[in-house]
mmCIF file of C-alpha atoms and ligand atoms in Angstrom:
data_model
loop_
_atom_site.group_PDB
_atom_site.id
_atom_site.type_symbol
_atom_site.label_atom_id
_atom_site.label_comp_id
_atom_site.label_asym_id
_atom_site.label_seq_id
_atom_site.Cartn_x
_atom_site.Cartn_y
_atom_site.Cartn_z
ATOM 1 C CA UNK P 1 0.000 0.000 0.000
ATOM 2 C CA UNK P 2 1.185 3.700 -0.553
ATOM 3 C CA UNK P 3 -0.341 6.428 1.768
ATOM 4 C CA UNK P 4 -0.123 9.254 1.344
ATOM 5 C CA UNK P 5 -1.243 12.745 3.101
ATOM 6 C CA UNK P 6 -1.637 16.168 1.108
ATOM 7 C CA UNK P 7 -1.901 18.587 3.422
ATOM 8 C CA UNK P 8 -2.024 22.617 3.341
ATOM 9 C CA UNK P 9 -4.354 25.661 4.073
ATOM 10 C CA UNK P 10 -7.715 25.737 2.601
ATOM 11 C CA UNK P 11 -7.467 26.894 -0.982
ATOM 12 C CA UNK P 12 -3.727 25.308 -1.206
ATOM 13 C CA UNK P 13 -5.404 22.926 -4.224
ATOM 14 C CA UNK P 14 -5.443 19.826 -2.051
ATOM 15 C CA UNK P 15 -8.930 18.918 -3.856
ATOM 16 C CA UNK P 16 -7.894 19.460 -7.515
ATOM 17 C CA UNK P 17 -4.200 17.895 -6.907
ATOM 18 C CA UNK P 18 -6.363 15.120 -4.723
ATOM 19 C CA UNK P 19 -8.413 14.027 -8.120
ATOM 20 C CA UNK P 20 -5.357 13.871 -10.555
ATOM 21 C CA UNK P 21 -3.463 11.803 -8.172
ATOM 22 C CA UNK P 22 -6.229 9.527 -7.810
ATOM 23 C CA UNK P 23 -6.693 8.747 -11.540
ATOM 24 C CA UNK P 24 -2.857 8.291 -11.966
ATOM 25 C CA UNK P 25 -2.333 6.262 -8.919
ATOM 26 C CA UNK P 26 -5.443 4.481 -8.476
ATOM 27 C CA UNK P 27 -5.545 5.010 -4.469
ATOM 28 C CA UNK P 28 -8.923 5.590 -2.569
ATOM 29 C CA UNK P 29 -9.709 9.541 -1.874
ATOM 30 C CA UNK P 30 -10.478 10.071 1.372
ATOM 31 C CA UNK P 31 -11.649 14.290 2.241
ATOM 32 C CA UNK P 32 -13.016 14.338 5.521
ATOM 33 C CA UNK P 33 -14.550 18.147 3.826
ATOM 34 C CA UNK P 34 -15.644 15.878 1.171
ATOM 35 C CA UNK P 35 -17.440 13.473 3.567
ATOM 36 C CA UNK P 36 -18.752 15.908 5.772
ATOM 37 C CA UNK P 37 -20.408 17.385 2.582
ATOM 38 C CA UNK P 38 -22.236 14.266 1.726
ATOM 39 C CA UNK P 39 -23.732 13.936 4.890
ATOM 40 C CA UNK P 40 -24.618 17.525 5.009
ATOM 41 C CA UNK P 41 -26.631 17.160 1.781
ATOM 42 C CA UNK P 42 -28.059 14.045 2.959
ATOM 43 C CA UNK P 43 -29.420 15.432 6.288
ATOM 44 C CA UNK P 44 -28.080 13.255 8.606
ATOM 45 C CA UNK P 45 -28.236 14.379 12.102
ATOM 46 C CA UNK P 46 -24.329 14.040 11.783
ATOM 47 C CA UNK P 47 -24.621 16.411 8.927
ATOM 48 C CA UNK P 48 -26.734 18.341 10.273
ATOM 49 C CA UNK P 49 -24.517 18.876 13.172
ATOM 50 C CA UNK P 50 -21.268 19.395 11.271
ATOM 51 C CA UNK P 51 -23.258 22.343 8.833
ATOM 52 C CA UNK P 52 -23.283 24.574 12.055
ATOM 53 C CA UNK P 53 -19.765 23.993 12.515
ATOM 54 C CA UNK P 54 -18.680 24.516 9.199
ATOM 55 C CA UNK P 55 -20.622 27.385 8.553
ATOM 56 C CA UNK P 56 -18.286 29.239 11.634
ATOM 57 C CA UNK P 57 -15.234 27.948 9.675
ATOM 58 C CA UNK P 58 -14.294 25.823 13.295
ATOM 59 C CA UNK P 59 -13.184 22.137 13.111
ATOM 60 C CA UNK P 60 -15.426 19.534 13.121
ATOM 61 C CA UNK P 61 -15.056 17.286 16.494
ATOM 62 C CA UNK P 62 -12.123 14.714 15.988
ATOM 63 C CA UNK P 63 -14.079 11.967 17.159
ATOM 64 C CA UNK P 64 -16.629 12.783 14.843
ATOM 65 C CA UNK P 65 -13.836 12.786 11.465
ATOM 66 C CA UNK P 66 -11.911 10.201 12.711
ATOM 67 C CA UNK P 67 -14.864 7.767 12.978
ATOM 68 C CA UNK P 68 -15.813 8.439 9.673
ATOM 69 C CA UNK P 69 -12.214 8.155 7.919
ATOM 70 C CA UNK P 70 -12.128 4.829 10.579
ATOM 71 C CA UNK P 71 -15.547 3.397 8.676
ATOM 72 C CA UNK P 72 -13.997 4.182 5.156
ATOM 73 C CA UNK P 73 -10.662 2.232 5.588
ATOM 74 C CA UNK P 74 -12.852 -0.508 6.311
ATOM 75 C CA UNK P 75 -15.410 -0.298 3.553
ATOM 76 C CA UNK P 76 -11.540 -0.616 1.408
ATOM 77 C CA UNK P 77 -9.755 -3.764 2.590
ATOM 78 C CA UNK P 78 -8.582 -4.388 -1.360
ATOM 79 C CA UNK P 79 -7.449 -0.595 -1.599
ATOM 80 C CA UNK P 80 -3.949 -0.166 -3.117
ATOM 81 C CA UNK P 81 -3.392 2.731 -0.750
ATOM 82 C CA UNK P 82 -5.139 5.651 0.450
ATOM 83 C CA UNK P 83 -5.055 9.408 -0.315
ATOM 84 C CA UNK P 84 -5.867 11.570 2.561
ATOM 85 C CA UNK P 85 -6.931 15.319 2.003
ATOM 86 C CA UNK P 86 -8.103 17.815 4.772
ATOM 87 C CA UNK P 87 -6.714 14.924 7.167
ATOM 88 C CA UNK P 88 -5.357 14.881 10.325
ATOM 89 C CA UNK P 89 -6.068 18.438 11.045
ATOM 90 C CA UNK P 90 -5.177 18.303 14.697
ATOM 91 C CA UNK P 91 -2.587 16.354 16.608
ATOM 92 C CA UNK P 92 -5.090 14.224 18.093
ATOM 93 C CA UNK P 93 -6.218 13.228 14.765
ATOM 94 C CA UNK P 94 -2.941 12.166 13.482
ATOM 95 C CA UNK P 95 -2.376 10.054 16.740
ATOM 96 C CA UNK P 96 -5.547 8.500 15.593
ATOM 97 C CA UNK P 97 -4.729 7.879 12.390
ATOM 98 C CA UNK P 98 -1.393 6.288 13.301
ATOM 99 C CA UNK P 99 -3.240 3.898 15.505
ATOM 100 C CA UNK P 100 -5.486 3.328 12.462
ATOM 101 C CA UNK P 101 -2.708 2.339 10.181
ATOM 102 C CA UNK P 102 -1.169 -0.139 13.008
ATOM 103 C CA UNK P 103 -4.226 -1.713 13.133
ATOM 104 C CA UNK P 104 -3.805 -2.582 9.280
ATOM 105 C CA UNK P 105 0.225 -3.019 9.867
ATOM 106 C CA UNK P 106 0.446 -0.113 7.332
ATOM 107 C CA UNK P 107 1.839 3.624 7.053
ATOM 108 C CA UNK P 108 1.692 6.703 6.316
ATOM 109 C CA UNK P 109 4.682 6.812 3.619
ATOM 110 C CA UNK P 110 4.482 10.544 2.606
ATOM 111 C CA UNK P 111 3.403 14.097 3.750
ATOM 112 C CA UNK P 112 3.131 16.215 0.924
ATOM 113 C CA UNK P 113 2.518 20.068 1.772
ATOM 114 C CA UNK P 114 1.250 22.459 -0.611
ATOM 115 C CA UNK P 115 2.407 26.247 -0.048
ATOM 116 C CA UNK P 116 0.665 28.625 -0.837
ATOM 117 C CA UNK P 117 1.147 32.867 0.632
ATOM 118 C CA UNK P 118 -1.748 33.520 2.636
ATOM 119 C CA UNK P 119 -2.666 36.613 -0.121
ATOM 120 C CA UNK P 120 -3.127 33.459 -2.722
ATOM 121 C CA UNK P 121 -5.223 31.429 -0.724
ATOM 122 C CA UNK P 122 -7.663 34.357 0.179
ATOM 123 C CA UNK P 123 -8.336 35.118 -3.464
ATOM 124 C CA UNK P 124 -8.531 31.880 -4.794
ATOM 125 C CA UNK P 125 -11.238 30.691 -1.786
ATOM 126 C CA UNK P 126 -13.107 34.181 -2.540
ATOM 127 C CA UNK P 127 -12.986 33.064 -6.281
ATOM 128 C CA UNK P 128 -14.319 29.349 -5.306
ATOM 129 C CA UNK P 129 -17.192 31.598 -3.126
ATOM 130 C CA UNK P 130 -18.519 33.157 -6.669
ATOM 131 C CA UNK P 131 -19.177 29.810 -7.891
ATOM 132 C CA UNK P 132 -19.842 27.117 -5.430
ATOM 133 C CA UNK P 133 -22.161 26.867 -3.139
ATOM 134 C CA UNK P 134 -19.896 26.948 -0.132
ATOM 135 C CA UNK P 135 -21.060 28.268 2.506
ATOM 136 C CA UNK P 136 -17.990 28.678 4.011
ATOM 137 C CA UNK P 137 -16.198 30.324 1.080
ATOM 138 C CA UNK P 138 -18.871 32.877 0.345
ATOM 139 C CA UNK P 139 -17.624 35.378 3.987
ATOM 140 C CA UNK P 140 -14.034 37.039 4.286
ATOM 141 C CA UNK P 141 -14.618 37.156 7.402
ATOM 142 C CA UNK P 142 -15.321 32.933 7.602
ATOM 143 C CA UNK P 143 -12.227 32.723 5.422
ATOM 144 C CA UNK P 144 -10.321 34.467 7.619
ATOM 145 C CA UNK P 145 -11.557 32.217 10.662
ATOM 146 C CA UNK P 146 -10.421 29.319 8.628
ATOM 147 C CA UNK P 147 -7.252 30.000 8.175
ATOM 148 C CA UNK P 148 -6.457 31.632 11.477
ATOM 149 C CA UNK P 149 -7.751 27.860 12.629
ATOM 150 C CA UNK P 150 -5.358 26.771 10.211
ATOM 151 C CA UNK P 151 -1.923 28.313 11.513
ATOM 152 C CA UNK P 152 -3.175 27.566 15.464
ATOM 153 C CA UNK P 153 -4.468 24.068 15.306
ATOM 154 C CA UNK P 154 -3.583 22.593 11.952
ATOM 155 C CA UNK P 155 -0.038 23.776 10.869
ATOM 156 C CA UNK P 156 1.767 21.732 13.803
ATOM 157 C CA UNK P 157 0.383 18.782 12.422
ATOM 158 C CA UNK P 158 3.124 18.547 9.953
ATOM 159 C CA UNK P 159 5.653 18.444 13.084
ATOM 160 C CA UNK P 160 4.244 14.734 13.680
ATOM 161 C CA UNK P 161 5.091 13.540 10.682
ATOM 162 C CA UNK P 162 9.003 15.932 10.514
ATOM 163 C CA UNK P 163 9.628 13.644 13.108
ATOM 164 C CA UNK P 164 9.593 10.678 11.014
ATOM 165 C CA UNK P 165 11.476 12.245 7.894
ATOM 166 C CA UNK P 166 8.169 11.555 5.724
ATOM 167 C CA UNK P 167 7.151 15.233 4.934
ATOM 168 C CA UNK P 168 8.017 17.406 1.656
ATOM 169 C CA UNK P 169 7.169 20.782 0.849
ATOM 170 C CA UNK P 170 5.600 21.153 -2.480
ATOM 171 C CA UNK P 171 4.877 24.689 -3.972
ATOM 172 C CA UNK P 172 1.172 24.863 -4.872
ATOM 173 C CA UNK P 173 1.628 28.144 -6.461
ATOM 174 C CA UNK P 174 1.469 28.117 -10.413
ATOM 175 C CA UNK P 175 -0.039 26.136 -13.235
ATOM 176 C CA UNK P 176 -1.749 23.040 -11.949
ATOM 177 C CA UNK P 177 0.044 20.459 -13.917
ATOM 178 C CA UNK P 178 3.144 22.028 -12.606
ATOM 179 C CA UNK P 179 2.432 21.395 -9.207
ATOM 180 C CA UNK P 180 0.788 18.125 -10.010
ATOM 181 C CA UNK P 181 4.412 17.331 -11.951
ATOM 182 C CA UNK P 182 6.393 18.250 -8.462
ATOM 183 C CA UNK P 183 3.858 16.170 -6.770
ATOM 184 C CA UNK P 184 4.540 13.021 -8.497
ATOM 185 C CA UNK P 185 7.849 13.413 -8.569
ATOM 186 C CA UNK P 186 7.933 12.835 -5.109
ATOM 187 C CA UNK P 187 5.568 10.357 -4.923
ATOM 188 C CA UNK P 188 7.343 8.156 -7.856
ATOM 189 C CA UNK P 189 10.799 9.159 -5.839
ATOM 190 C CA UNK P 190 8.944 6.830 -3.162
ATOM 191 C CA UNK P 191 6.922 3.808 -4.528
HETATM 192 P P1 ADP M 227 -10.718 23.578 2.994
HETATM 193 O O1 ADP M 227 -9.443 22.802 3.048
HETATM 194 O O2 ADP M 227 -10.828 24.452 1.774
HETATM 195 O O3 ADP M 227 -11.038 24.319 4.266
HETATM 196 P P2 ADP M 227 -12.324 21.181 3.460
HETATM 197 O O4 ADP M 227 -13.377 20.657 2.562
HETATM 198 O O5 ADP M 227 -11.126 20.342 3.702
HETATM 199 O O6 ADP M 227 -11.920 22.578 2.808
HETATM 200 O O7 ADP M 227 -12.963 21.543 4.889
HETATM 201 C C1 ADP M 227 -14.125 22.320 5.027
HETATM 202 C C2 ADP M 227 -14.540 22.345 6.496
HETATM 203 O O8 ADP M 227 -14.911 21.011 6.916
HETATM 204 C C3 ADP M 227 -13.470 22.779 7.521
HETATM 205 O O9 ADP M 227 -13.395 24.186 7.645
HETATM 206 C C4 ADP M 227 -13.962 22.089 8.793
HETATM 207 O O10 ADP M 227 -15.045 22.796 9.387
HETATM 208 C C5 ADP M 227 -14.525 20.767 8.274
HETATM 209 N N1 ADP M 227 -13.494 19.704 8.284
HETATM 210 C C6 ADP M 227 -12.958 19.086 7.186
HETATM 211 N N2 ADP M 227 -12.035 18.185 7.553
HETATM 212 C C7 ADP M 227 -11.956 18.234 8.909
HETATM 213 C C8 ADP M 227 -11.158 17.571 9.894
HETATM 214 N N3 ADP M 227 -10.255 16.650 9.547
HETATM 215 N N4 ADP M 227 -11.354 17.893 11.199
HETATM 216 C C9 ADP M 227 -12.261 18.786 11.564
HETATM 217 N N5 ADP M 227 -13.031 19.471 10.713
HETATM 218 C C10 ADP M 227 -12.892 19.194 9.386
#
């Protein structure tokens, strides 16, 4: 199995570099924003729930991502590898998902982090507003939220991983295929 994490602030392109590396590599896609989504639209009352949340720009509860990435690696027993994008936000996520992977005598065998200047990411998430139906992306001021949660609860979760030599910096600035060239370069440096 190959796992891999792609990690970075929200509007770094984890979701568009997420899709190419799943048709190249064949590995199973796992966005917790993703799967929050779905059960926002279906109206769970876990959806429900998460929608309030969301809507503030504040995390999700861990236990409440980390069962649901939990369910999915077991719906995949045949998977090749997974991808994981918008996860482990928080350090007690990533313990989690190390405990995970034990449990399936697997890894995590790269961090990939996209940079992007905080200027970038504010336009291009005010650009996604205009056109999706993002709740989330449609405030500056929401946008703002989420990526001051970003540099206090998220950022350090690259440290985790530092200390295990598995993460890369990637510049997620530029023309897509660019980035998703630098991407798989590191990923192919690996398999
Ligand atoms: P972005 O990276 O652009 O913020 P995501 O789709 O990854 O977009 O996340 C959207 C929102 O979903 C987050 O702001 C947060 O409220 C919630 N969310 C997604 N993943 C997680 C997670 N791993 N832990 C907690 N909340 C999450």
């Amino acid at each position: 199995m190959f796992n891999l994490i792609l990690f970075g602030p929200p509007g770094s392109g984890k979701g568009t570099q997420s899709e190419k590396i799943i048709a190249k590599y064949q590995t199973i896609h796992l966005s917790t924003g993703d799967l929050l989504r779905t059960e926002i639209a279906q109206e769970t009352a876990l959806g429900m729930e998460a929608k309030k949340i969301m809507a503030k720009g504040q995390l999700v509860p861990d236990e409440v991502v980390i069962g649901m990435i939990s369910s999915c690696l077991d719906k995949n027993p045949q998977a090749k590898g997974f991808l994981f994008d918008g996860f482990p936000r928080t350090e007690a996520q990533a313990e989690a998902l190390d405990k995970l992977m034990n449990l399936k005598k697997e890894t995590i065998n790269l961090f990939i982090a996209l940079e992007v200047s905080e200027e970038e990411i504010t336009g291009r998430l005010v650009k996604r507003g205009a056109t999706s139906n993002r709740p989330d992306d449609s405030k500056p001021a929401i946008i703002a939220q989420r990526i001051k949660v970003y540099k206090t609860e998220t950022e350090s979760v690259a440290d985790h991983y530092r200390k295990f030599g598995k993460v890369v910096m990637v510049s997620g600035e530029g023309d897509v295929e660019d980035i998703f060239e630098r991407i798989c370069k590191q990923i192919d440096s690996r398999l």
